[in-house]
Structure formats: C-alpha cells, structure tokens
Tab-separated table of C-alpha atoms in Angstrom:
chain	number	residue	atom	x	y	z
A	1	MET	CA	0.156	0.154	0.300
A	2	LYS	CA	2.508	2.556	0.511
A	3	SER	CA	4.403	1.843	-2.431
A	4	ALA	CA	0.877	2.726	-4.100
A	5	HIS	CA	0.908	6.112	-2.899
A	6	LEU	CA	4.612	6.810	-2.963
A	7	PHE	CA	4.314	5.918	-6.767
A	8	CYS	CA	1.346	7.872	-6.982
A	9	LEU	CA	3.352	11.027	-5.243
A	10	ILE	CA	5.713	10.956	-7.613
A	11	VAL	CA	3.344	10.718	-10.486
A	12	CYS	CA	1.686	13.918	-9.540
A	13	LEU	CA	5.179	15.703	-8.828
A	14	LEU	CA	6.155	15.050	-12.498
A	15	PHE	CA	3.861	16.269	-13.312
A	16	ALA	CA	3.606	19.330	-11.651
A	17	ALA	CA	7.099	19.373	-12.999
A	18	PHE	CA	6.017	19.166	-16.664
A	19	VAL	CA	3.890	21.286	-16.750
A	20	HIS	CA	5.686	24.476	-14.847
A	21	ALA	CA	8.132	23.742	-17.538
A	22	GLN	CA	5.656	24.427	-20.363
A	23	GLU	CA	4.929	27.328	-18.479
A	24	GLU	CA	8.381	28.414	-18.791
A	25	GLU	CA	9.029	31.416	-21.617
A	26	SER	CA	12.660	31.033	-23.901
A	27	PRO	CA	14.630	34.115	-24.227
A	28	ALA	CA	14.556	33.605	-27.807
A	29	LYS	CA	10.703	33.626	-27.356
A	30	ASP	CA	10.823	36.940	-26.134
A	31	ALA	CA	12.816	37.971	-28.665
A	32	GLN	CA	11.487	36.752	-31.433
A	33	ILE	CA	8.054	38.228	-30.172
A	34	LYS	CA	9.671	41.431	-29.775
A	35	GLN	CA	10.983	41.337	-33.350
A	36	GLN	CA	7.251	41.022	-34.605
A	37	VAL	CA	6.432	43.586	-31.860
A	38	LEU	CA	9.009	46.466	-33.640
A	39	LYS	CA	7.834	45.052	-37.418
A	40	ASP	CA	4.275	45.789	-37.115
A	41	ILE	CA	5.004	48.958	-35.067
A	42	LYS	CA	7.458	49.614	-38.522
A	43	LYS	CA	4.123	49.498	-40.872
A	44	THR	CA	2.210	52.201	-38.830
A	45	CYS	CA	5.402	54.809	-37.892
A	46	THR	CA	7.013	54.582	-41.613
A	47	PRO	CA	10.647	56.423	-41.304
A	48	GLN	CA	10.661	59.687	-43.023
A	49	ARG	CA	14.308	59.686	-43.249
A	50	LYS	CA	17.004	56.705	-44.244
A	51	GLN	CA	17.649	54.876	-41.146
A	52	SER	CA	19.587	51.704	-40.257
A	53	ASP	CA	16.462	49.231	-38.282
A	54	LYS	CA	19.255	49.536	-35.170
A	55	GLU	CA	18.944	53.640	-35.649
A	56	TRP	CA	15.231	53.481	-35.643
A	57	GLN	CA	14.816	51.065	-32.584
A	58	ALA	CA	16.595	52.929	-30.441
A	59	MET	CA	14.603	56.046	-31.681
A	60	ILE	CA	11.515	54.289	-31.275
A	61	LEU	CA	12.684	52.831	-28.094
A	62	SER	CA	13.965	55.743	-26.324
A	63	SER	CA	10.642	57.180	-24.967
A	64	GLU	CA	9.671	55.151	-21.573
A	65	ALA	CA	6.110	55.762	-22.907
A	66	ASN	CA	6.925	53.731	-26.253
A	67	GLN	CA	8.658	50.569	-23.927
A	68	LEU	CA	6.008	50.462	-21.781
A	69	LEU	CA	3.703	50.384	-24.753
A	70	VAL	CA	6.260	48.034	-25.990
A	71	LYS	CA	6.526	45.805	-22.738
A	72	ASN	CA	2.270	45.925	-23.270
A	73	ALA	CA	2.079	44.807	-26.579
A	74	ILE	CA	4.421	41.821	-25.892
A	75	THR	CA	2.210	40.585	-23.242
A	76	ALA	CA	-1.358	40.752	-24.948
A	77	VAL	CA	0.580	38.234	-27.679
A	78	LYS	CA	1.490	36.349	-24.594
A	79	ARG	CA	-2.023	35.984	-23.608
A	80	ASP	CA	-3.423	36.366	-27.396
A	81	ASN	CA	-5.041	39.723	-26.795
A	82	LEU	CA	-4.949	40.949	-30.219
A	83	GLU	CA	-7.158	43.549	-29.712
A	84	GLY	CA	-5.109	44.439	-26.927
A	85	TYR	CA	-2.246	44.159	-29.567
A	86	TRP	CA	-2.898	46.624	-31.801
A	87	ALA	CA	-4.124	49.685	-28.963
A	88	ALA	CA	-1.061	49.423	-27.656
A	89	ILE	CA	0.501	49.538	-30.859
A	90	GLY	CA	-1.602	52.269	-31.730
A	91	GLN	CA	-1.033	54.389	-29.124
A	92	ILE	CA	3.489	54.424	-30.122
A	93	ASP	CA	4.744	57.619	-30.458
A	94	CYS	CA	6.133	57.609	-34.704
A	95	MET	CA	9.551	60.500	-33.034
A	96	GLU	CA	8.461	62.112	-36.611
A	97	ASP	CA	10.118	65.334	-35.167
A	98	TYR	CA	13.397	63.367	-34.381
C-alpha cells in the first residue's frame, strides 16, 4: 500500500514539474515576439528619413512611454489578446520630429 501511495506521489510531482516547464518563457521566444512587435510598429510608423533598423529601434525605444507600450504589446501577444496588441501598437509615438 505504501508503494502505491509513493508511486502516486511521484506521478503527481512529475506532472507538476512537466506543467511548470511548459509555462517557462524562453528568452529566444521573447526576443522573437519583440522583433515582431517592432516590425508591426514600423508598418504604422514608417520612418521619414533613411535610418538603419537599429537606429530606428533606438529612436522608438528612447521614450519610456514607448517602452511601456512595447511591453504591453508583448504581454498582449503572450495572452492572445489581439485587440490589446493593436491598441498598444496604435498608441506608439512615431517620434517623427526627431
């Protein structure tokens, strides 16, 4: 009887560990999501002058408000909230005056 209880406990612990491992976010996936967010921002905020992608990204992310909106967009992607995603993208300041 004790072995049956021990077996049940081990199975439950393994299942819990498996579920927890599935919930972990990989840094590579986060970077991929961020790149997709920046691509979508670039579609709505077409640069007026010629800039490299890195210069443009640095300009967009120089604003704390834009950084927060990018984080909100990333969170919306993770939660499958398409409406929240596009709402965050639409509020980005295109920094056209710079």
